[in-house]
Amino acid sequence: MLSRRDFIKRCRDISVAVFGAEIFAADIAEGFMKIAASKRPQIAFVQGQSCTGCTVSMTYGNETDFIDFVTRLVRVQVHPNLSFSQGHGYMQLLDSVTSAGGHVLVLEGSIPARMKKACLLGEEPLYNALKKHLEKASAVVACGTCACSGGIPASGRNETGSIDIAQYMRQVGINKPLIKIPGCPIQPDRLMGTVAYIVATGRLPEMKNNIPVKYFGDLIHNNCHRFQYFSQDIYLKDFNTDKHSCLLKKGCRGTITKSDCPTRRWNGGVNVCVESNTPCVGCVNEKWPFKENIYYESRNIEDLPWNDFKKNVLGRGGK
Amino acid sequence: MSTLLSVDPVSRIEGHMSVETAVEGGRVSKVRIAGNMYRGMERLLFNRHPVDSARIAQRICGVCHEVHGISSVMALEQIFKVTPPANGQVLRDMILGLHIVTDHLLHFYNLCSPDYIDYAAAAGYSGRDANLKNISDWISSSGTMFVINKTPGDYIRDKEVARRFALHYFEALKIRAEAASGLALIGGKVPFIHALLPGGITTEITTDTLMKYYHVLTKTADFVNNSFIPDVMVLAERYPEYFRIGEAYNTFYAHTSLKSKKGWLFNSGVIVDGQKQPFDYKKVKELLNSSFYNPDGSPNESAKGAYSWIKAPRYNGFPLETGPLARMAVNNDQGFRQFLARFGQSSIRSSVMGRLLARAYESRLLCNYLFERSEEFVIGKSTINHVDLQANVTGEGIGFSLAARGALVHHIKAYNGKVTDYRMIVPSTWNFGPTAGGKHGVAEKSILGTPVRFGGESGSIEVGRVIRSYDPCTACSVH
């Protein structure tokens, strides 16, 4: 086993990485020292209408390491893609964790409310089955844009009547602390960091509209490393020849999307969408995937990012 | 007297799937496989701008994330009448190839190996290897439940083997994360690369990018050669009966994919009745008899006779198996035949072990291919031909491509800048389609006759092994 000092150091390293601030690191390290490994709250993972992209993204990690997360920080007890058991044995495990209570329930994907057979959990429609797994949860984490605001399954004609977890909890009359981690897919630090924080401190992080401020506090545009090109009115016209220009006029949604992507970056910090010379599509935005034309330019569409930008950003003093 | 056994849900796969079987005289006599989740990916793209599908179609599946993006962009390029420059093609192949290798690693170690290895046997370690010590502590700590394997079965309980696999279980995750950073260097981030647009890849590629890619590719290739292939061989030697279990129709299907100066890495074709024939897209039909759809394709959860959200694709009436094994069969790969010969197998036939071996062999093939292919990138030359992403295009495009799990088609029709019809024919749809037109789906067929020695309330581990040998991707299969 690790020595006590090594352990605190490790917790600090991890929490510094995931929260980017010493203040949280101390909280997390202290929290983990107080609770024995076997007493840490259990995590039960449930998938709705999902693509497993959030789970895969989590396994890739960024600054947070997935293996550390699973083996040292939390007790991931039930996960559809990882659990060694199958069938009835798997359902029993899920039932035993969620009926004991106190667990953190993580939901990936949305829930079909109208066409209930469009997503089953075991033999039951998820819509009917999910309630009992939520009832004794200490907190609910919506993992990814589908769980947070419906995302792709709820877009277009939404034939299955897909809803997000907040709508679901209202419909079935459950009131639980809810933390939303939007993203299509989630950025791994944001999910694992938040869960680690809740488990270690027993508190919820500072949130606005159920979304942690630490990760989703400011517009991508404001921290964009291409901001200087925007200031100089240098806009990308041709993807082939322009490699260092502002992407706003190609439909970049960095001006309407609050996320720390530009500084946190992805996949070990090697890159981020805008740096690969492609517009931000606003995948953490609650409107994702938007009604039409992801790459609209400055033409004829009412929710144009440029208009939103003028209204929301310049309107409040260009912060 | 038959016993009913069901695996509901099938865990360690992508998505929501269940299998019902009847067992008679120790063998599976009846089977039904159901895909249990539907989003309507094809229908929600209706009326959107065709370019949107390059972003949304990728999100069919977060496990095989890049393949749908590339297939849909290939279709879009026909609509936009543009082809990517040579560099753009090289980058796409670099993404596709490395992604497929990492997908194979995830499948073998994290999804499939717990069917064969009793990881609990890795506990109780008291030696000097710090990693093993940590794993041992973790497994024996009272807090870990997802590694508890309650499904009875004939697992490998040898401590040495279990420890080797336990180390590789985690190493595979690490290698995948590193390879993902290699993909992100080119594509922006993974899952779901946004640098992929009709016309090519937007990213500015420097020597530094290529060096880093080369670095992760080398690491991945080392792991494939030193761990993946030897580990699959351990299973092939320990479970020779699985060369006879899980046999479908021995019909195979693959597309031409992954180009290089030497030609194509994989050839296109269909094998039916032992005869190879050219693939003809016109012969593909998706039957809806056993699926939750109305004849017009709209979803209907109470459709008569339906038991699955997966459609049933047929080629001239035949269900076709697709995947790495099918690619080897269609290519008639001599190296793979020699590999099989080591285990006394004289031909490429559909089986559980054949599919596992094909995946490992193909990973090495892909790594070797990628080393050569990445050298064809010319620094300073264009990676993308610009297209107007808002053009009011009209036309039709079909992207014939591949995924880790087999041959992939995205078929888009557009009119005046709107999608009028979107059709995806996905590998797991071929493999996991239900019974229709008087024929079982491919995986269903291969489960029939499976000997069941360990059937219990969680279903049989043998049936689980057959199912997982296909690497099912239910979100893809239903979409």
PDB file of C-alpha atoms in Angstrom, chain B residues 117-361:
ATOM      1  CA  ILE B 117      -9.812 -15.138 -17.329  1.00  0.00           C
ATOM      2  CA  ASP B 118     -10.741 -15.256 -13.657  1.00  0.00           C
ATOM      3  CA  TYR B 119      -9.169 -11.954 -12.658  1.00  0.00           C
ATOM      4  CA  ALA B 120      -9.786 -12.702  -8.997  1.00  0.00           C
ATOM      5  CA  ALA B 121      -6.880 -15.147  -9.323  1.00  0.00           C
ATOM      6  CA  ALA B 122      -4.571 -12.132  -9.726  1.00  0.00           C
ATOM      7  CA  ALA B 123      -5.231 -11.180  -6.075  1.00  0.00           C
ATOM      8  CA  GLY B 124      -3.018 -12.277  -3.199  1.00  0.00           C
ATOM      9  CA  TYR B 125       0.188 -11.095  -4.833  1.00  0.00           C
ATOM     10  CA  SER B 126       3.086 -10.452  -2.469  1.00  0.00           C
ATOM     11  CA  GLY B 127       6.023 -10.058  -4.870  1.00  0.00           C
ATOM     12  CA  ARG B 128       7.990  -6.981  -5.817  1.00  0.00           C
ATOM     13  CA  ASP B 129       6.138  -5.690  -8.859  1.00  0.00           C
ATOM     14  CA  ALA B 130       4.439  -2.495  -7.687  1.00  0.00           C
ATOM     15  CA  ASN B 131       1.826  -2.571 -10.418  1.00  0.00           C
ATOM     16  CA  LEU B 132       0.813  -6.116  -9.623  1.00  0.00           C
ATOM     17  CA  LYS B 133       0.720  -5.294  -5.931  1.00  0.00           C
ATOM     18  CA  ASN B 134      -1.629  -2.392  -6.599  1.00  0.00           C
ATOM     19  CA  ILE B 135      -3.881  -4.498  -8.792  1.00  0.00           C
ATOM     20  CA  SER B 136      -3.920  -7.280  -6.211  1.00  0.00           C
ATOM     21  CA  ASP B 137      -4.822  -4.823  -3.426  1.00  0.00           C
ATOM     22  CA  TRP B 138      -7.488  -3.284  -5.572  1.00  0.00           C
ATOM     23  CA  ILE B 139      -9.109  -6.596  -6.466  1.00  0.00           C
ATOM     24  CA  SER B 140      -9.137  -7.829  -2.881  1.00  0.00           C
ATOM     25  CA  SER B 141     -10.332  -4.526  -1.395  1.00  0.00           C
ATOM     26  CA  SER B 142     -13.927  -4.784  -0.303  1.00  0.00           C
ATOM     27  CA  GLY B 143     -14.817  -1.782  -2.421  1.00  0.00           C
ATOM     28  CA  THR B 144     -14.570  -3.219  -5.886  1.00  0.00           C
ATOM     29  CA  MET B 145     -17.583  -4.910  -7.323  1.00  0.00           C
ATOM     30  CA  PHE B 146     -17.373  -4.545 -11.072  1.00  0.00           C
ATOM     31  CA  VAL B 147     -14.623  -7.181 -11.295  1.00  0.00           C
ATOM     32  CA  ILE B 148     -16.716  -9.738  -9.482  1.00  0.00           C
ATOM     33  CA  ASN B 149     -17.512 -12.405 -11.998  1.00  0.00           C
ATOM     34  CA  LYS B 150     -20.557 -14.269 -10.816  1.00  0.00           C
ATOM     35  CA  THR B 151     -21.272 -15.994 -14.103  1.00  0.00           C
ATOM     36  CA  PRO B 152     -20.120 -19.593 -13.633  1.00  0.00           C
ATOM     37  CA  GLY B 153     -17.711 -20.932 -16.224  1.00  0.00           C
ATOM     38  CA  ASP B 154     -14.455 -22.702 -17.075  1.00  0.00           C
ATOM     39  CA  TYR B 155     -12.164 -19.716 -16.541  1.00  0.00           C
ATOM     40  CA  ILE B 156      -8.383 -19.711 -16.573  1.00  0.00           C
ATOM     41  CA  ARG B 157      -7.557 -19.646 -12.864  1.00  0.00           C
ATOM     42  CA  ASP B 158      -3.803 -19.939 -13.194  1.00  0.00           C
ATOM     43  CA  LYS B 159      -2.283 -17.120 -11.096  1.00  0.00           C
ATOM     44  CA  GLU B 160       0.535 -16.345 -13.517  1.00  0.00           C
ATOM     45  CA  VAL B 161      -1.769 -16.030 -16.503  1.00  0.00           C
ATOM     46  CA  ALA B 162      -4.342 -14.023 -14.554  1.00  0.00           C
ATOM     47  CA  ARG B 163      -1.636 -11.594 -13.394  1.00  0.00           C
ATOM     48  CA  ARG B 164      -0.243 -11.180 -16.885  1.00  0.00           C
ATOM     49  CA  PHE B 165      -3.714 -10.416 -18.214  1.00  0.00           C
ATOM     50  CA  ALA B 166      -4.468  -8.080 -15.298  1.00  0.00           C
ATOM     51  CA  LEU B 167      -1.369  -6.023 -16.118  1.00  0.00           C
ATOM     52  CA  HIS B 168      -2.333  -5.940 -19.777  1.00  0.00           C
ATOM     53  CA  TYR B 169      -5.940  -5.066 -18.954  1.00  0.00           C
ATOM     54  CA  PHE B 170      -4.716  -1.743 -17.587  1.00  0.00           C
ATOM     55  CA  GLU B 171      -1.873  -1.326 -20.044  1.00  0.00           C
ATOM     56  CA  ALA B 172      -4.361  -1.622 -22.903  1.00  0.00           C
ATOM     57  CA  LEU B 173      -6.300   1.315 -21.425  1.00  0.00           C
ATOM     58  CA  LYS B 174      -3.105   3.356 -21.212  1.00  0.00           C
ATOM     59  CA  ILE B 175      -2.015   2.530 -24.757  1.00  0.00           C
ATOM     60  CA  ARG B 176      -5.477   3.459 -25.994  1.00  0.00           C
ATOM     61  CA  ALA B 177      -5.313   6.812 -24.241  1.00  0.00           C
ATOM     62  CA  GLU B 178      -1.914   7.501 -25.832  1.00  0.00           C
ATOM     63  CA  ALA B 179      -3.081   6.439 -29.257  1.00  0.00           C
ATOM     64  CA  ALA B 180      -6.097   8.697 -28.750  1.00  0.00           C
ATOM     65  CA  SER B 181      -3.750  11.634 -28.244  1.00  0.00           C
ATOM     66  CA  GLY B 182      -2.148  10.684 -31.578  1.00  0.00           C
ATOM     67  CA  LEU B 183      -5.575  10.859 -33.216  1.00  0.00           C
ATOM     68  CA  ALA B 184      -6.355  14.135 -31.459  1.00  0.00           C
ATOM     69  CA  LEU B 185      -3.172  15.707 -32.832  1.00  0.00           C
ATOM     70  CA  ILE B 186      -4.608  15.300 -36.306  1.00  0.00           C
ATOM     71  CA  GLY B 187      -8.313  15.564 -35.570  1.00  0.00           C
ATOM     72  CA  GLY B 188      -8.560  18.140 -32.750  1.00  0.00           C
ATOM     73  CA  LYS B 189      -9.870  15.795 -30.092  1.00  0.00           C
ATOM     74  CA  VAL B 190     -11.292  12.279 -29.723  1.00  0.00           C
ATOM     75  CA  PRO B 191     -13.926  10.931 -29.491  1.00  0.00           C
ATOM     76  CA  PHE B 192     -15.429  12.844 -32.416  1.00  0.00           C
ATOM     77  CA  ILE B 193     -12.860  14.617 -34.533  1.00  0.00           C
ATOM     78  CA  HIS B 194     -13.943  17.958 -35.906  1.00  0.00           C
ATOM     79  CA  ALA B 195     -11.006  18.567 -38.245  1.00  0.00           C
ATOM     80  CA  LEU B 196     -12.689  16.119 -40.603  1.00  0.00           C
ATOM     81  CA  LEU B 197     -14.689  17.962 -43.261  1.00  0.00           C
ATOM     82  CA  PRO B 198     -15.664  17.205 -46.833  1.00  0.00           C
ATOM     83  CA  GLY B 199     -12.525  18.022 -48.819  1.00  0.00           C
ATOM     84  CA  GLY B 200      -9.957  16.806 -46.316  1.00  0.00           C
ATOM     85  CA  ILE B 201      -8.525  17.568 -42.884  1.00  0.00           C
ATOM     86  CA  THR B 202      -8.359  21.158 -41.646  1.00  0.00           C
ATOM     87  CA  THR B 203      -5.422  20.763 -39.240  1.00  0.00           C
ATOM     88  CA  GLU B 204      -2.042  22.271 -39.988  1.00  0.00           C
ATOM     89  CA  ILE B 205       0.326  19.308 -39.825  1.00  0.00           C
ATOM     90  CA  THR B 206       3.920  19.944 -38.805  1.00  0.00           C
ATOM     91  CA  THR B 207       6.894  17.605 -38.463  1.00  0.00           C
ATOM     92  CA  ASP B 208       6.232  17.744 -34.744  1.00  0.00           C
ATOM     93  CA  THR B 209       2.716  16.342 -35.271  1.00  0.00           C
ATOM     94  CA  LEU B 210       4.081  13.506 -37.365  1.00  0.00           C
ATOM     95  CA  MET B 211       6.834  12.747 -34.834  1.00  0.00           C
ATOM     96  CA  LYS B 212       4.307  12.492 -32.031  1.00  0.00           C
ATOM     97  CA  TYR B 213       2.021  10.326 -34.131  1.00  0.00           C
ATOM     98  CA  TYR B 214       4.959   8.081 -34.980  1.00  0.00           C
ATOM     99  CA  HIS B 215       5.778   7.825 -31.289  1.00  0.00           C
ATOM    100  CA  VAL B 216       2.313   6.641 -30.250  1.00  0.00           C
ATOM    101  CA  LEU B 217       2.099   4.332 -33.255  1.00  0.00           C
ATOM    102  CA  THR B 218       5.383   2.685 -32.236  1.00  0.00           C
ATOM    103  CA  LYS B 219       4.117   2.172 -28.701  1.00  0.00           C
ATOM    104  CA  THR B 220       0.848   0.745 -29.954  1.00  0.00           C
ATOM    105  CA  ALA B 221       2.625  -1.598 -32.374  1.00  0.00           C
ATOM    106  CA  ASP B 222       4.953  -2.808 -29.594  1.00  0.00           C
ATOM    107  CA  PHE B 223       1.983  -3.612 -27.398  1.00  0.00           C
ATOM    108  CA  VAL B 224       0.227  -5.434 -30.234  1.00  0.00           C
ATOM    109  CA  ASN B 225       3.275  -7.551 -31.011  1.00  0.00           C
ATOM    110  CA  ASN B 226       4.492  -8.223 -27.482  1.00  0.00           C
ATOM    111  CA  SER B 227       1.206  -8.552 -25.592  1.00  0.00           C
ATOM    112  CA  PHE B 228      -1.913  -8.686 -27.731  1.00  0.00           C
ATOM    113  CA  ILE B 229      -0.860 -11.443 -30.139  1.00  0.00           C
ATOM    114  CA  PRO B 230       0.765 -13.709 -27.506  1.00  0.00           C
ATOM    115  CA  ASP B 231      -2.259 -13.269 -25.218  1.00  0.00           C
ATOM    116  CA  VAL B 232      -4.760 -14.210 -27.908  1.00  0.00           C
ATOM    117  CA  MET B 233      -2.624 -17.268 -28.609  1.00  0.00           C
ATOM    118  CA  VAL B 234      -2.896 -18.252 -24.943  1.00  0.00           C
ATOM    119  CA  LEU B 235      -6.670 -18.355 -25.329  1.00  0.00           C
ATOM    120  CA  ALA B 236      -6.509 -20.197 -28.655  1.00  0.00           C
ATOM    121  CA  GLU B 237      -4.356 -22.902 -27.075  1.00  0.00           C
ATOM    122  CA  ARG B 238      -6.429 -23.157 -23.919  1.00  0.00           C
ATOM    123  CA  TYR B 239      -9.834 -23.147 -25.639  1.00  0.00           C
ATOM    124  CA  PRO B 240      -9.413 -25.061 -28.933  1.00  0.00           C
ATOM    125  CA  GLU B 241     -13.099 -26.058 -28.874  1.00  0.00           C
ATOM    126  CA  TYR B 242     -13.959 -22.429 -29.701  1.00  0.00           C
ATOM    127  CA  PHE B 243     -12.670 -22.990 -33.225  1.00  0.00           C
ATOM    128  CA  ARG B 244     -15.841 -25.035 -33.634  1.00  0.00           C
ATOM    129  CA  ILE B 245     -18.187 -22.902 -31.543  1.00  0.00           C
ATOM    130  CA  GLY B 246     -19.856 -19.803 -32.904  1.00  0.00           C
ATOM    131  CA  GLU B 247     -19.981 -20.768 -36.546  1.00  0.00           C
ATOM    132  CA  ALA B 248     -22.391 -18.649 -38.615  1.00  0.00           C
ATOM    133  CA  TYR B 249     -23.114 -19.113 -42.310  1.00  0.00           C
ATOM    134  CA  ASN B 250     -19.513 -18.721 -43.499  1.00  0.00           C
ATOM    135  CA  THR B 251     -20.750 -15.876 -45.676  1.00  0.00           C
ATOM    136  CA  PHE B 252     -18.400 -12.896 -45.563  1.00  0.00           C
ATOM    137  CA  TYR B 253     -18.400  -9.282 -46.693  1.00  0.00           C
ATOM    138  CA  ALA B 254     -15.787  -6.510 -46.870  1.00  0.00           C
ATOM    139  CA  HIS B 255     -15.080  -3.201 -48.650  1.00  0.00           C
ATOM    140  CA  THR B 256     -12.007  -1.877 -50.405  1.00  0.00           C
ATOM    141  CA  SER B 257     -10.272   0.285 -47.849  1.00  0.00           C
ATOM    142  CA  LEU B 258      -7.002   1.869 -46.711  1.00  0.00           C
ATOM    143  CA  LYS B 259      -4.953   2.852 -49.726  1.00  0.00           C
ATOM    144  CA  SER B 260      -1.189   3.087 -50.092  1.00  0.00           C
ATOM    145  CA  LYS B 261       1.425   3.142 -52.839  1.00  0.00           C
ATOM    146  CA  LYS B 262       1.324  -0.651 -52.794  1.00  0.00           C
ATOM    147  CA  GLY B 263      -2.402  -0.723 -53.457  1.00  0.00           C
ATOM    148  CA  TRP B 264      -5.350  -1.336 -51.159  1.00  0.00           C
ATOM    149  CA  LEU B 265      -4.829  -3.025 -47.815  1.00  0.00           C
ATOM    150  CA  PHE B 266      -8.292  -4.619 -47.922  1.00  0.00           C
ATOM    151  CA  ASN B 267     -10.212  -5.743 -50.985  1.00  0.00           C
ATOM    152  CA  SER B 268     -13.908  -5.610 -51.563  1.00  0.00           C
ATOM    153  CA  GLY B 269     -16.056  -8.651 -52.046  1.00  0.00           C
ATOM    154  CA  VAL B 270     -18.704 -11.036 -50.804  1.00  0.00           C
ATOM    155  CA  ILE B 271     -18.309 -14.748 -50.136  1.00  0.00           C
ATOM    156  CA  VAL B 272     -21.466 -16.837 -50.396  1.00  0.00           C
ATOM    157  CA  ASP B 273     -21.469 -20.638 -50.721  1.00  0.00           C
ATOM    158  CA  GLY B 274     -17.668 -20.607 -50.645  1.00  0.00           C
ATOM    159  CA  GLN B 275     -17.574 -18.479 -53.815  1.00  0.00           C
ATOM    160  CA  LYS B 276     -16.109 -14.989 -53.842  1.00  0.00           C
ATOM    161  CA  GLN B 277     -18.048 -12.470 -55.894  1.00  0.00           C
ATOM    162  CA  PRO B 278     -17.803  -8.719 -56.406  1.00  0.00           C
ATOM    163  CA  PHE B 279     -19.904  -6.670 -53.989  1.00  0.00           C
ATOM    164  CA  ASP B 280     -22.999  -5.204 -55.593  1.00  0.00           C
ATOM    165  CA  TYR B 281     -24.695  -2.551 -53.455  1.00  0.00           C
ATOM    166  CA  LYS B 282     -27.983  -3.021 -55.318  1.00  0.00           C
ATOM    167  CA  LYS B 283     -28.328  -6.498 -53.819  1.00  0.00           C
ATOM    168  CA  VAL B 284     -28.476  -5.162 -50.249  1.00  0.00           C
ATOM    169  CA  LYS B 285     -31.915  -4.952 -48.632  1.00  0.00           C
ATOM    170  CA  GLU B 286     -32.856  -4.248 -45.036  1.00  0.00           C
ATOM    171  CA  LEU B 287     -35.813  -6.377 -43.900  1.00  0.00           C
ATOM    172  CA  LEU B 288     -38.117  -5.030 -41.206  1.00  0.00           C
ATOM    173  CA  ASN B 289     -40.261  -8.115 -40.428  1.00  0.00           C
ATOM    174  CA  SER B 290     -38.861  -8.660 -36.921  1.00  0.00           C
ATOM    175  CA  SER B 291     -37.947  -5.073 -36.100  1.00  0.00           C
ATOM    176  CA  PHE B 292     -39.830  -2.249 -34.400  1.00  0.00           C
ATOM    177  CA  TYR B 293     -40.574  -0.267 -37.564  1.00  0.00           C
ATOM    178  CA  ASN B 294     -43.465   0.486 -39.833  1.00  0.00           C
ATOM    179  CA  PRO B 295     -43.014  -0.428 -43.502  1.00  0.00           C
ATOM    180  CA  ASP B 296     -42.140   3.244 -44.213  1.00  0.00           C
ATOM    181  CA  GLY B 297     -39.197   3.030 -41.795  1.00  0.00           C
ATOM    182  CA  SER B 298     -40.745   5.057 -38.983  1.00  0.00           C
ATOM    183  CA  PRO B 299     -40.314   3.571 -35.495  1.00  0.00           C
ATOM    184  CA  ASN B 300     -43.178   1.623 -33.961  1.00  0.00           C
ATOM    185  CA  GLU B 301     -42.542   0.084 -30.558  1.00  0.00           C
ATOM    186  CA  SER B 302     -45.583  -2.180 -30.862  1.00  0.00           C
ATOM    187  CA  ALA B 303     -44.934  -3.435 -34.405  1.00  0.00           C
ATOM    188  CA  LYS B 304     -46.380  -6.909 -34.865  1.00  0.00           C
ATOM    189  CA  GLY B 305     -43.901  -9.793 -34.619  1.00  0.00           C
ATOM    190  CA  ALA B 306     -41.044  -7.441 -33.775  1.00  0.00           C
ATOM    191  CA  TYR B 307     -38.475  -8.204 -31.098  1.00  0.00           C
ATOM    192  CA  SER B 308     -35.497  -6.013 -31.919  1.00  0.00           C
ATOM    193  CA  TRP B 309     -34.677  -2.425 -32.908  1.00  0.00           C
ATOM    194  CA  ILE B 310     -31.989  -3.802 -35.235  1.00  0.00           C
ATOM    195  CA  LYS B 311     -33.015  -4.214 -38.874  1.00  0.00           C
ATOM    196  CA  ALA B 312     -32.143  -7.342 -40.827  1.00  0.00           C
ATOM    197  CA  PRO B 313     -29.876  -6.627 -43.804  1.00  0.00           C
ATOM    198  CA  ARG B 314     -29.716  -9.298 -46.511  1.00  0.00           C
ATOM    199  CA  TYR B 315     -27.518  -9.627 -49.578  1.00  0.00           C
ATOM    200  CA  ASN B 316     -29.534 -11.298 -52.282  1.00  0.00           C
ATOM    201  CA  GLY B 317     -31.432 -12.847 -49.376  1.00  0.00           C
ATOM    202  CA  PHE B 318     -28.336 -13.983 -47.447  1.00  0.00           C
ATOM    203  CA  PRO B 319     -27.208 -12.690 -44.064  1.00  0.00           C
ATOM    204  CA  LEU B 320     -23.500 -11.788 -44.301  1.00  0.00           C
ATOM    205  CA  GLU B 321     -20.892 -11.847 -41.557  1.00  0.00           C
ATOM    206  CA  THR B 322     -18.595  -8.844 -41.468  1.00  0.00           C
ATOM    207  CA  GLY B 323     -15.593  -7.880 -39.365  1.00  0.00           C
ATOM    208  CA  PRO B 324     -11.851  -8.568 -39.236  1.00  0.00           C
ATOM    209  CA  LEU B 325     -12.382 -12.274 -39.952  1.00  0.00           C
ATOM    210  CA  ALA B 326     -14.497 -11.401 -43.001  1.00  0.00           C
ATOM    211  CA  ARG B 327     -11.763  -9.029 -44.209  1.00  0.00           C
ATOM    212  CA  MET B 328      -9.232 -11.861 -43.922  1.00  0.00           C
ATOM    213  CA  ALA B 329     -11.545 -14.277 -45.730  1.00  0.00           C
ATOM    214  CA  VAL B 330     -12.375 -11.857 -48.558  1.00  0.00           C
ATOM    215  CA  ASN B 331      -8.670 -10.971 -48.909  1.00  0.00           C
ATOM    216  CA  ASN B 332      -7.732 -14.646 -48.611  1.00  0.00           C
ATOM    217  CA  ASP B 333      -4.832 -13.390 -46.477  1.00  0.00           C
ATOM    218  CA  GLN B 334      -1.974 -15.889 -46.613  1.00  0.00           C
ATOM    219  CA  GLY B 335      -0.309 -14.617 -43.446  1.00  0.00           C
ATOM    220  CA  PHE B 336      -3.529 -15.142 -41.528  1.00  0.00           C
ATOM    221  CA  ARG B 337      -3.931 -18.631 -42.949  1.00  0.00           C
ATOM    222  CA  GLN B 338      -0.454 -19.481 -41.661  1.00  0.00           C
ATOM    223  CA  PHE B 339      -1.364 -18.013 -38.288  1.00  0.00           C
ATOM    224  CA  LEU B 340      -4.454 -20.248 -38.163  1.00  0.00           C
ATOM    225  CA  ALA B 341      -2.389 -23.262 -39.246  1.00  0.00           C
ATOM    226  CA  ARG B 342      -0.432 -23.004 -35.992  1.00  0.00           C
ATOM    227  CA  PHE B 343      -3.601 -24.098 -34.256  1.00  0.00           C
ATOM    228  CA  GLY B 344      -4.363 -26.864 -36.716  1.00  0.00           C
ATOM    229  CA  GLN B 345      -6.893 -24.842 -38.708  1.00  0.00           C
ATOM    230  CA  SER B 346      -6.629 -25.401 -42.432  1.00  0.00           C
ATOM    231  CA  SER B 347      -9.103 -22.780 -43.652  1.00  0.00           C
ATOM    232  CA  ILE B 348     -10.657 -19.448 -42.707  1.00  0.00           C
ATOM    233  CA  ARG B 349     -13.952 -20.378 -41.123  1.00  0.00           C
ATOM    234  CA  SER B 350     -16.451 -18.545 -38.978  1.00  0.00           C
ATOM    235  CA  SER B 351     -15.819 -19.262 -35.268  1.00  0.00           C
ATOM    236  CA  VAL B 352     -15.337 -17.544 -31.921  1.00  0.00           C
ATOM    237  CA  MET B 353     -11.591 -18.114 -31.901  1.00  0.00           C
ATOM    238  CA  GLY B 354     -11.256 -17.272 -35.599  1.00  0.00           C
ATOM    239  CA  ARG B 355     -12.740 -13.860 -34.894  1.00  0.00           C
ATOM    240  CA  LEU B 356     -10.467 -13.243 -31.893  1.00  0.00           C
ATOM    241  CA  LEU B 357      -7.342 -14.275 -33.822  1.00  0.00           C
ATOM    242  CA  ALA B 358      -8.325 -12.199 -36.867  1.00  0.00           C
ATOM    243  CA  ARG B 359      -8.623  -9.120 -34.687  1.00  0.00           C
ATOM    244  CA  ALA B 360      -5.121  -9.550 -33.273  1.00  0.00           C
ATOM    245  CA  TYR B 361      -3.571 -10.424 -36.628  1.00  0.00           C
TER     246      TYR B 361
END
